[in-house]
CSV table of C-alpha atoms and ligand atoms in Angstrom, one decimal:
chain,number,residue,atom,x,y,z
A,1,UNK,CA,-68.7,70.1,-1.6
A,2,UNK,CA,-69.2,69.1,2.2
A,3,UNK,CA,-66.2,71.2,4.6
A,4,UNK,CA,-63.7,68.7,5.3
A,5,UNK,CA,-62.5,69.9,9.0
A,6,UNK,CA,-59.3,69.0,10.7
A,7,UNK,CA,-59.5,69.1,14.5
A,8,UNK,CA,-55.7,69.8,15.8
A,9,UNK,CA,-54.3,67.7,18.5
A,10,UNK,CA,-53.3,71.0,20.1
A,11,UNK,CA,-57.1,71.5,21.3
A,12,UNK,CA,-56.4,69.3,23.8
A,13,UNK,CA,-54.8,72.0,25.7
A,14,UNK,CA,-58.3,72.7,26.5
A,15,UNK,CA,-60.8,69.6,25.9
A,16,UNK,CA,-60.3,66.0,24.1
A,17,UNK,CA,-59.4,66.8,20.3
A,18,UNK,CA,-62.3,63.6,20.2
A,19,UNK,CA,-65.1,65.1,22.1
A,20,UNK,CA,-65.4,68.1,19.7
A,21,UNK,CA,-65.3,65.5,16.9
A,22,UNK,CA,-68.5,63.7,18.5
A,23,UNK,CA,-69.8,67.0,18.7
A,24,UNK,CA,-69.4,67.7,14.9
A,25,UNK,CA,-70.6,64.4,13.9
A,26,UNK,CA,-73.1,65.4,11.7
A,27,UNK,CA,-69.9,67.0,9.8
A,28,UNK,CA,-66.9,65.8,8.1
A,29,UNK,CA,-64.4,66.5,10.6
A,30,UNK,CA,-60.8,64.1,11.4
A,31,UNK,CA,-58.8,64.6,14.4
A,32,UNK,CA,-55.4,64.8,12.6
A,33,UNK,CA,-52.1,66.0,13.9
A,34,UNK,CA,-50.6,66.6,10.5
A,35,UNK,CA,-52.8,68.5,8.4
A,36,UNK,CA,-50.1,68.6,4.9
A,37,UNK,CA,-50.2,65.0,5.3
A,38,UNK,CA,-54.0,65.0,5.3
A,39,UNK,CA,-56.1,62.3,6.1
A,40,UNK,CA,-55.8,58.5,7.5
A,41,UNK,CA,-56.5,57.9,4.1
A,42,UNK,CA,-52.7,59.7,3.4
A,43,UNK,CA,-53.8,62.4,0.4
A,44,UNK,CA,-51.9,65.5,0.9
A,45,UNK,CA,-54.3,68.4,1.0
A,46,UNK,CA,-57.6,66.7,2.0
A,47,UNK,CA,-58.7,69.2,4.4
A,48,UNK,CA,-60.6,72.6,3.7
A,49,UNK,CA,-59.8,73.8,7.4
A,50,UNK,CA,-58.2,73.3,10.6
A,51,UNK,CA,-59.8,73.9,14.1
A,52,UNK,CA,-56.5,74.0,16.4
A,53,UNK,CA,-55.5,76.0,19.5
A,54,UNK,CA,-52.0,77.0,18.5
A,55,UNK,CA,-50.3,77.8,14.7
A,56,UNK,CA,-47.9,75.2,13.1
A,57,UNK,CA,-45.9,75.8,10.0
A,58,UNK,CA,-47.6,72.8,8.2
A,59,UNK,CA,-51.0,75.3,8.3
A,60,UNK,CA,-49.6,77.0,5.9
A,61,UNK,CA,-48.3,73.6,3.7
A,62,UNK,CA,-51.8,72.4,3.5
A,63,UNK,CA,-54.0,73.7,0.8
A,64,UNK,CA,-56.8,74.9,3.6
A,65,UNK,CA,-58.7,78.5,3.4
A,66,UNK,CA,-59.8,78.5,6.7
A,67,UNK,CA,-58.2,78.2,10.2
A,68,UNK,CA,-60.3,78.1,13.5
A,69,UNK,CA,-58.4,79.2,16.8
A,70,UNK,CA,-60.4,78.1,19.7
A,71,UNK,CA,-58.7,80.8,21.6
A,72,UNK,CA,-59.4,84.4,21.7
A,73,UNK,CA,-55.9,85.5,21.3
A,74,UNK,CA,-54.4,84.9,18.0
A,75,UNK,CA,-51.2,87.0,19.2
A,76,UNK,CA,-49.6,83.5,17.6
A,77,UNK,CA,-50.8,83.4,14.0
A,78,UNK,CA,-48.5,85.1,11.2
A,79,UNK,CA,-51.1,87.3,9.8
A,80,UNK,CA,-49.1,88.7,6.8
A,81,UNK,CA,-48.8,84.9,5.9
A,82,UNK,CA,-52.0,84.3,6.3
A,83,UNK,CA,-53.2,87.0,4.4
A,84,UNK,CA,-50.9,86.3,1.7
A,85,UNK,CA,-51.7,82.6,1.3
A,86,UNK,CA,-55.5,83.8,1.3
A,87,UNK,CA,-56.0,81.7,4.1
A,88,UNK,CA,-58.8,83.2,6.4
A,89,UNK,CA,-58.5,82.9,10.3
A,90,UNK,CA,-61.2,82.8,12.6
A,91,UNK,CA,-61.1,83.2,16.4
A,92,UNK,CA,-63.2,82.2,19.4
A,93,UNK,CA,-63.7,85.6,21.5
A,94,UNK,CA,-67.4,86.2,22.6
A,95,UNK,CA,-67.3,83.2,24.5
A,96,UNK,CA,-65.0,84.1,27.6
A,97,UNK,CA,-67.4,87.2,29.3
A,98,UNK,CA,-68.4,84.9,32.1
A,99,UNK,CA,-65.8,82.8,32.2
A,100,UNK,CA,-63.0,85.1,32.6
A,101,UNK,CA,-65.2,87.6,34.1
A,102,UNK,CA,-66.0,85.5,37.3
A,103,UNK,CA,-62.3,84.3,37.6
A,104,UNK,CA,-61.3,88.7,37.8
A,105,UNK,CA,-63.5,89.1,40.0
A,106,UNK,CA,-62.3,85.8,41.6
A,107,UNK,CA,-59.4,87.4,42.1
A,108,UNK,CA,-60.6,90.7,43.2
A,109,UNK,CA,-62.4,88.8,46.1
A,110,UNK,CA,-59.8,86.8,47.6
A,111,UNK,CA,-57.5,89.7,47.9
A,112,UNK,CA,-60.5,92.1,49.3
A,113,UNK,CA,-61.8,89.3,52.1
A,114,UNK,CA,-58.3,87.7,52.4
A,115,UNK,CA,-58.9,84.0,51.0
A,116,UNK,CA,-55.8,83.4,49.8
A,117,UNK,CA,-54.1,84.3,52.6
A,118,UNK,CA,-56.4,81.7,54.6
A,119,UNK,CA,-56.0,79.2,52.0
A,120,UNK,CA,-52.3,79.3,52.4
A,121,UNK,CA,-52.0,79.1,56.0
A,122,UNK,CA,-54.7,75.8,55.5
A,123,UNK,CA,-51.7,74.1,54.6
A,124,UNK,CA,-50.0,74.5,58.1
A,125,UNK,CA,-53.1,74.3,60.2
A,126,UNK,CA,-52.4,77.9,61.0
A,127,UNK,CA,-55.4,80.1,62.8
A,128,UNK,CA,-54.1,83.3,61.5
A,129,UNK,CA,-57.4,86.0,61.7
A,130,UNK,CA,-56.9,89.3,59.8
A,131,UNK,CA,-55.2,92.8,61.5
A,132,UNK,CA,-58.2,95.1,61.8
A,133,UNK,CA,-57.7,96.9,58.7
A,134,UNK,CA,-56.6,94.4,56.7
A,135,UNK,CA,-60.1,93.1,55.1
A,136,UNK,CA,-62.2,95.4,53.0
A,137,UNK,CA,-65.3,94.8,50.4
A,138,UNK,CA,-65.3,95.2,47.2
A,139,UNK,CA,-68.5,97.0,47.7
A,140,UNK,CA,-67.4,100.7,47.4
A,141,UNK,CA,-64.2,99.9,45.8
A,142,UNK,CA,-62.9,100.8,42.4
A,143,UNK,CA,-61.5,99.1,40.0
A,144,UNK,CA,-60.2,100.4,36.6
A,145,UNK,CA,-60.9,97.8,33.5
A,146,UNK,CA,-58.4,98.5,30.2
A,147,UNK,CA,-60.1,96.8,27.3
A,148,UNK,CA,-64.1,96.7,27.2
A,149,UNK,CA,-64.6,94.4,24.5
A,150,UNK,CA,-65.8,90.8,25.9
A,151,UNK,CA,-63.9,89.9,28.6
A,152,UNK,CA,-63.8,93.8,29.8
A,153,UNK,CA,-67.4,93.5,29.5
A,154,UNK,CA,-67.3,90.4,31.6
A,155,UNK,CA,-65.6,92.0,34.7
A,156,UNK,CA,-67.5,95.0,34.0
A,157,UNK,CA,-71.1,94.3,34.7
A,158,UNK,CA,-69.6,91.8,37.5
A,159,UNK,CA,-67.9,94.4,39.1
A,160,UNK,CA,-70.9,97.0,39.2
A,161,UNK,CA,-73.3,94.0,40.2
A,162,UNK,CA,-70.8,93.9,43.2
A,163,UNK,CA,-71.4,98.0,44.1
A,164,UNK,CA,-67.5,99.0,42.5
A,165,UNK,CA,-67.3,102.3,40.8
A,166,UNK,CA,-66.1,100.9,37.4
A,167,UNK,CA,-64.2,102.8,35.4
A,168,UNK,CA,-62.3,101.6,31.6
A,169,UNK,CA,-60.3,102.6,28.8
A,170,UNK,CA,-61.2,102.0,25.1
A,171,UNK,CA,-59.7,103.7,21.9
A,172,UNK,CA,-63.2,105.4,21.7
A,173,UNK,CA,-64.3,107.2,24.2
A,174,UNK,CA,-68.3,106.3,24.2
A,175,UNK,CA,-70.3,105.1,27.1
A,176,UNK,CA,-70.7,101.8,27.8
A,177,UNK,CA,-72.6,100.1,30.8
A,178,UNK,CA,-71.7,99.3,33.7
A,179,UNK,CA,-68.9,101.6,33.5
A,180,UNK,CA,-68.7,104.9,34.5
A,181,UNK,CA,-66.6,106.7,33.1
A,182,UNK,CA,-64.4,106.0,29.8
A,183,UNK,CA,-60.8,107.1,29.3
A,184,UNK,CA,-58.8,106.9,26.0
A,185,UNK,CA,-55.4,104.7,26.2
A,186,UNK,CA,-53.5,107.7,26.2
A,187,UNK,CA,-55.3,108.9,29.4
A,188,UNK,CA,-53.9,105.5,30.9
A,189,UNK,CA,-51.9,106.9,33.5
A,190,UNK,CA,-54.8,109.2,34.9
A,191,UNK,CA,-57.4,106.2,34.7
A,192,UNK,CA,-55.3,103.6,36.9
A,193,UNK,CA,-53.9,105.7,39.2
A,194,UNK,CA,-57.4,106.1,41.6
A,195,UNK,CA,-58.2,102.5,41.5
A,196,UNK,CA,-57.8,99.6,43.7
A,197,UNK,CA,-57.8,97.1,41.1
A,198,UNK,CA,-56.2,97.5,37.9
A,199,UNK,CA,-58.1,94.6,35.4
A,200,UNK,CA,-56.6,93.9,32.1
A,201,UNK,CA,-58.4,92.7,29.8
A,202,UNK,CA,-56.7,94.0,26.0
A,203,UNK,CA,-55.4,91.5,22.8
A,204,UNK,CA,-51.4,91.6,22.9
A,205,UNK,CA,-50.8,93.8,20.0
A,206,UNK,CA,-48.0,95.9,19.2
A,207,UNK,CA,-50.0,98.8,20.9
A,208,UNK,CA,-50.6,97.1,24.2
A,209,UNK,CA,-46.9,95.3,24.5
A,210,UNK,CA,-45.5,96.5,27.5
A,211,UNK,CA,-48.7,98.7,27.8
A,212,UNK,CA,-48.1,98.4,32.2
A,213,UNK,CA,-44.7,99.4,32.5
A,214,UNK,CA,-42.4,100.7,35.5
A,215,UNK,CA,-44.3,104.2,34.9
A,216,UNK,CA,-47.7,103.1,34.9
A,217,UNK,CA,-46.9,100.7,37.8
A,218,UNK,CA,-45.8,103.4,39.6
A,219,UNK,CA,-48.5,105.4,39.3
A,220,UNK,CA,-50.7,103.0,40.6
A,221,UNK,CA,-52.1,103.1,44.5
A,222,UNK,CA,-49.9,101.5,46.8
A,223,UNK,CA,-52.7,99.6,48.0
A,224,UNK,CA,-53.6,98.0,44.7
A,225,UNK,CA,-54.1,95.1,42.9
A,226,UNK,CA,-53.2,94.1,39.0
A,227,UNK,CA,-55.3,91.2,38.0
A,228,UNK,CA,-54.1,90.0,34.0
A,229,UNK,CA,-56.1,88.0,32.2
A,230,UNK,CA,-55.1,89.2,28.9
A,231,UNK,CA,-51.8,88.2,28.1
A,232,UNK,CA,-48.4,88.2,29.7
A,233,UNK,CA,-46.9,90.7,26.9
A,234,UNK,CA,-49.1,93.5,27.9
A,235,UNK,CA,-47.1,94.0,31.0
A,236,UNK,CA,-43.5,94.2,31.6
A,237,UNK,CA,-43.0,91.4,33.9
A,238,UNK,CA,-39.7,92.2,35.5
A,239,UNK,CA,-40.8,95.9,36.4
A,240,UNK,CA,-43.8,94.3,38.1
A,241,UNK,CA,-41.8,91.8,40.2
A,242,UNK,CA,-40.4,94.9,41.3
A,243,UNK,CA,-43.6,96.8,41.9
A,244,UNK,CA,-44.6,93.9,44.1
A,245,UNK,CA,-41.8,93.6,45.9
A,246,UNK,CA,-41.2,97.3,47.0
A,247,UNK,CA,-44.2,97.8,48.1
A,248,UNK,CA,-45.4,100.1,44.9
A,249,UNK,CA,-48.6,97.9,44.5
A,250,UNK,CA,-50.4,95.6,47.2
A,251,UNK,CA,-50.4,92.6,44.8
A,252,UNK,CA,-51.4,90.6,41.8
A,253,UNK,CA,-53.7,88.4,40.4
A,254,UNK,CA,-52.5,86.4,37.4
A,255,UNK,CA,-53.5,84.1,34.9
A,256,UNK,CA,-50.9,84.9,32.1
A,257,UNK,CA,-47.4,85.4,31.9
A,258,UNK,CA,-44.2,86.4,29.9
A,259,UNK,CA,-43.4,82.8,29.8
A,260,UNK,CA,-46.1,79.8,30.1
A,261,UNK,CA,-45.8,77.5,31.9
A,262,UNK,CA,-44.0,80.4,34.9
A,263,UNK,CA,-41.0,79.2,35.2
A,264,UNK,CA,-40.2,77.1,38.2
A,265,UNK,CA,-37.5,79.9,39.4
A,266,UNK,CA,-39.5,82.8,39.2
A,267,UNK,CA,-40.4,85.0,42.0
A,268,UNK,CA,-44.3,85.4,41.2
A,269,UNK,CA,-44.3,81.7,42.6
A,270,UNK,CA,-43.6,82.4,46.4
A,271,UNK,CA,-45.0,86.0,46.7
A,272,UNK,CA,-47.9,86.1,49.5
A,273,UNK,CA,-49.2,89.3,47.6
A,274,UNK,CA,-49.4,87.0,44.2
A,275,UNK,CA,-52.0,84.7,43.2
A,276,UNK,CA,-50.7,82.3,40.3
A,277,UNK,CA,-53.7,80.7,38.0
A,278,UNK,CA,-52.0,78.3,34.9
A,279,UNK,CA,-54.0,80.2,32.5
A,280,UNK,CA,-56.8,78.8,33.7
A,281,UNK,CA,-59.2,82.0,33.4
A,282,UNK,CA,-61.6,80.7,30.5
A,283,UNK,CA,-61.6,76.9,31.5
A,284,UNK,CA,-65.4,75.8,31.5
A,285,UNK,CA,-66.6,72.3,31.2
A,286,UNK,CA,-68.6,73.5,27.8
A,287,UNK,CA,-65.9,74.9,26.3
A,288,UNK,CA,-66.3,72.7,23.6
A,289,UNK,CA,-70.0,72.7,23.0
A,290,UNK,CA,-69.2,76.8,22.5
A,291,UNK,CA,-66.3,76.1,20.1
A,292,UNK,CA,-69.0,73.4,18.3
A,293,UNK,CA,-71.6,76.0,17.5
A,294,UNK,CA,-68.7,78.1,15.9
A,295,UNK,CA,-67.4,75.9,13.8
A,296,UNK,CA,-70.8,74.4,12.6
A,297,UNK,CA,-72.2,78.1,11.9
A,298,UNK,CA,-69.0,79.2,10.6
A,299,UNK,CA,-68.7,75.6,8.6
A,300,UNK,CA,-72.8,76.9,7.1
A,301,UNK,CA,-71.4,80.1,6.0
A,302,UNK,CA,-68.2,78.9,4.2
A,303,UNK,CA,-70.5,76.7,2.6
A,304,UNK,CA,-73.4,79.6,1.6
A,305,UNK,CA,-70.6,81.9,0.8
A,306,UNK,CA,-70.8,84.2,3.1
A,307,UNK,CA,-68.4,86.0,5.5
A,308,UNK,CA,-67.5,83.8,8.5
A,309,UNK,CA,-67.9,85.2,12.0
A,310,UNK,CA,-65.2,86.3,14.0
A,311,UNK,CA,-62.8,86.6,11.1
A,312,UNK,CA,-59.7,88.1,12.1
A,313,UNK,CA,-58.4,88.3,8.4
B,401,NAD,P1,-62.3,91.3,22.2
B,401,NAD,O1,-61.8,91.4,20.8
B,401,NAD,O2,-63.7,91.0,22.4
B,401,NAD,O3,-62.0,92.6,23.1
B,401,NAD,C1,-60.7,93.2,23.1
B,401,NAD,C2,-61.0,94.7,23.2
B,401,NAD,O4,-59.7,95.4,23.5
B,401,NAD,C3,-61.6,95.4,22.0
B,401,NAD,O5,-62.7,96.1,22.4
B,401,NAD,C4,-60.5,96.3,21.5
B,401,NAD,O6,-61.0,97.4,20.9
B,401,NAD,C5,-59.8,96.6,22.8
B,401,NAD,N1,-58.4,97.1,22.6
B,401,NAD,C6,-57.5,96.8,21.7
B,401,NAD,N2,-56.4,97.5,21.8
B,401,NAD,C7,-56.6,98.4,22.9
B,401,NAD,C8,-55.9,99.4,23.5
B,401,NAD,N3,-54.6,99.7,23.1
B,401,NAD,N4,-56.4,100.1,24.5
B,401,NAD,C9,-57.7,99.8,24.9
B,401,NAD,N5,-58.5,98.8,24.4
B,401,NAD,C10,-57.9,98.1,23.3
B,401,NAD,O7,-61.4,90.2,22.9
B,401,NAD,P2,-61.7,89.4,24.2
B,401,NAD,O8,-62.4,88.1,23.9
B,401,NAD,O9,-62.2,90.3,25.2
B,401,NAD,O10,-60.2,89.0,24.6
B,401,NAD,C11,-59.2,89.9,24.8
B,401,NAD,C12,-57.9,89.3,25.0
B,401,NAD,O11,-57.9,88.6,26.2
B,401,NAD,C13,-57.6,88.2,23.9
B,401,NAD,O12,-57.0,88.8,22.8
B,401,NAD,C14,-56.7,87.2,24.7
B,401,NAD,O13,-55.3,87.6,24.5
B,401,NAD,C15,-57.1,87.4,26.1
B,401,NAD,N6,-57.8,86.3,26.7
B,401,NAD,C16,-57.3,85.6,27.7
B,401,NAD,C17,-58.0,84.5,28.2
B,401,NAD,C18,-57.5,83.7,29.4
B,401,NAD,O14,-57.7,82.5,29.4
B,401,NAD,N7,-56.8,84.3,30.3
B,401,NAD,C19,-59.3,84.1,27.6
B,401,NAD,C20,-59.8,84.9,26.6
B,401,NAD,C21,-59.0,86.0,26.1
């Protein structure tokens, strides 16, 4: 039996729910919002899997056995349930190395040469040049990366490419390239506190909630920067308002937050030392000719009966 495949409306967070379905064509795929209600056609229970961006109840209402997140993160998805109903997850990491890579080093950039500043003061036609010791390259610099699987790989290679001494932490200590040396999360502390950048790049997991706390803030440079593109959870948000506001670190870099969209009254909006991206860190115009190839190879295997790729249970 052909893989009857749901596309979620909720994948328009990141590309037309319909251009996906062109790219599928060959397959049988529906862009439905309701998967228990099933197809135009209106029989409950039409479709053998869901490709959708965030988790709805009715997922587990519909008689699927697979579910497709076209996000890395699937911080979102009840696992137990999952596991429980026997209904396997897939997610899309491996895709986001360049992506997210470029936008930390983005990041790392305009606070080292002082773009954002510039960018700013564009909006009052103000000619404001840098004190003399403001600038700096990132040539020479360090920056401390926590979480080498893709997207620490990502920043990693970009960061050496650039001449920074880059260092990381993974829960086993073995070399990887590009970085130079490898710390263990409980050597956290330690690793962060020589580095002018602090990258984060971890899943939000029990482990890593609240992983960059008022501690490890504090051990941190004063003239450093925290550039998140993992998720808000992993650090404590209100002990890093304050971090930026005393002066503890030089600034931030962030693409995620506690709460998505930030909300309109929080301070992160209207600090010079803060750069504010709408999670924007792994937006590329193929994003969905990369979720395409995942689905159709993962669609082959589910129909060869073999394990799917990426499964996260
Ligand atoms: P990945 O699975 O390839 O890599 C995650 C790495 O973190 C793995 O190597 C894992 O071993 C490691 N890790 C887990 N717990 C750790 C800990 N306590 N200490 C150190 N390392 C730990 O995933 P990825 O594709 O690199 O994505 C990582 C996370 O980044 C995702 O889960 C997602 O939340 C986030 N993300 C954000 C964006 C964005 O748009 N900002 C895009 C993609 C991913």
């Amino acid at each position: 039996m052909p893989t009857r495949v749901a596309i979620h409306s909720s994948v328009e967070r990141i590309f037309p729910p319909e251009k996906l379905q062109s790219l599928l064509s060959e397959l049988d795929v529906e862009v439905s919002d309701d998967v228990a209600e099933g197809t135009a056609s209106g029989d409950a229970g039409d479709f053998d899997a869901v490709v959708s961006f965030g988790y709805e109840p009715g997922f587990l209402e519909a008689d699927l056995d697979w579910i497709h997140c076209v996000r890395a993160g699937y911080d979102e998805f009840p696992l137990d349930a999952l596991r429980e109903r026997g209904v396997r997850l897939t997610n899309s990491t491996g895709l986001h190395g360049d992506s997210v890579g470029e936008t930390a080093l983005g990041f790392m950039l305009q606070f080292a040469r002082r773009l954002h500043r510039y960018r700013s003061d564009q909006a009052d036609k103000a000619w404001n040049p840098p004190t003399w010791d403001e600038a700096f390259t990132l040539n020479g610099e360090s920056v401390c990366v926590v979480g080498l699987g893709t997207l620490g790989l990502g920043v990693a290679r970009r960061a050496d490419a650039l001449g920074m001494d880059v260092a990381g932490v993974r829960r086993t200590p073995t070399p990887v390239e590009h970085v130079s040396e490898v710390y263990t999360p409980d050597e956290l502390v330690g690793a962060i506190s020589d580095a002018r950048f602090v990258a984060l790049t971890v899943p939000l997991t029990d482990e890593t909630e609240g992983l960059l706390g008022a501690a490890e803030l504090d051990a941190m440079r004063e003239d450093a920067y925290l550039v998140n593109v993992a998720r808000g959870g992993v650090v404590d948000q209100p002990a890093l308002v304050e971090a930026l506001r005393s002066g503890d670190i030089a600034g931030a870099g962030l693409d995620v937050f506690a709460e998505e969209p930030l909300p309109k009254d929080s301070p992160l909006w209207e600090m010079e030392n803060v750069v504010v991206t709408p999670h924007a860190a792994a937006a590329t115009v193929d994003y969905a000719d990369r979720i395409a190839a995942l689905v159709r190879e993962n669609v082959r295997r589910r129909e060869a009966g073999d394990s799917l790729t990426n499964l996260v249970v």
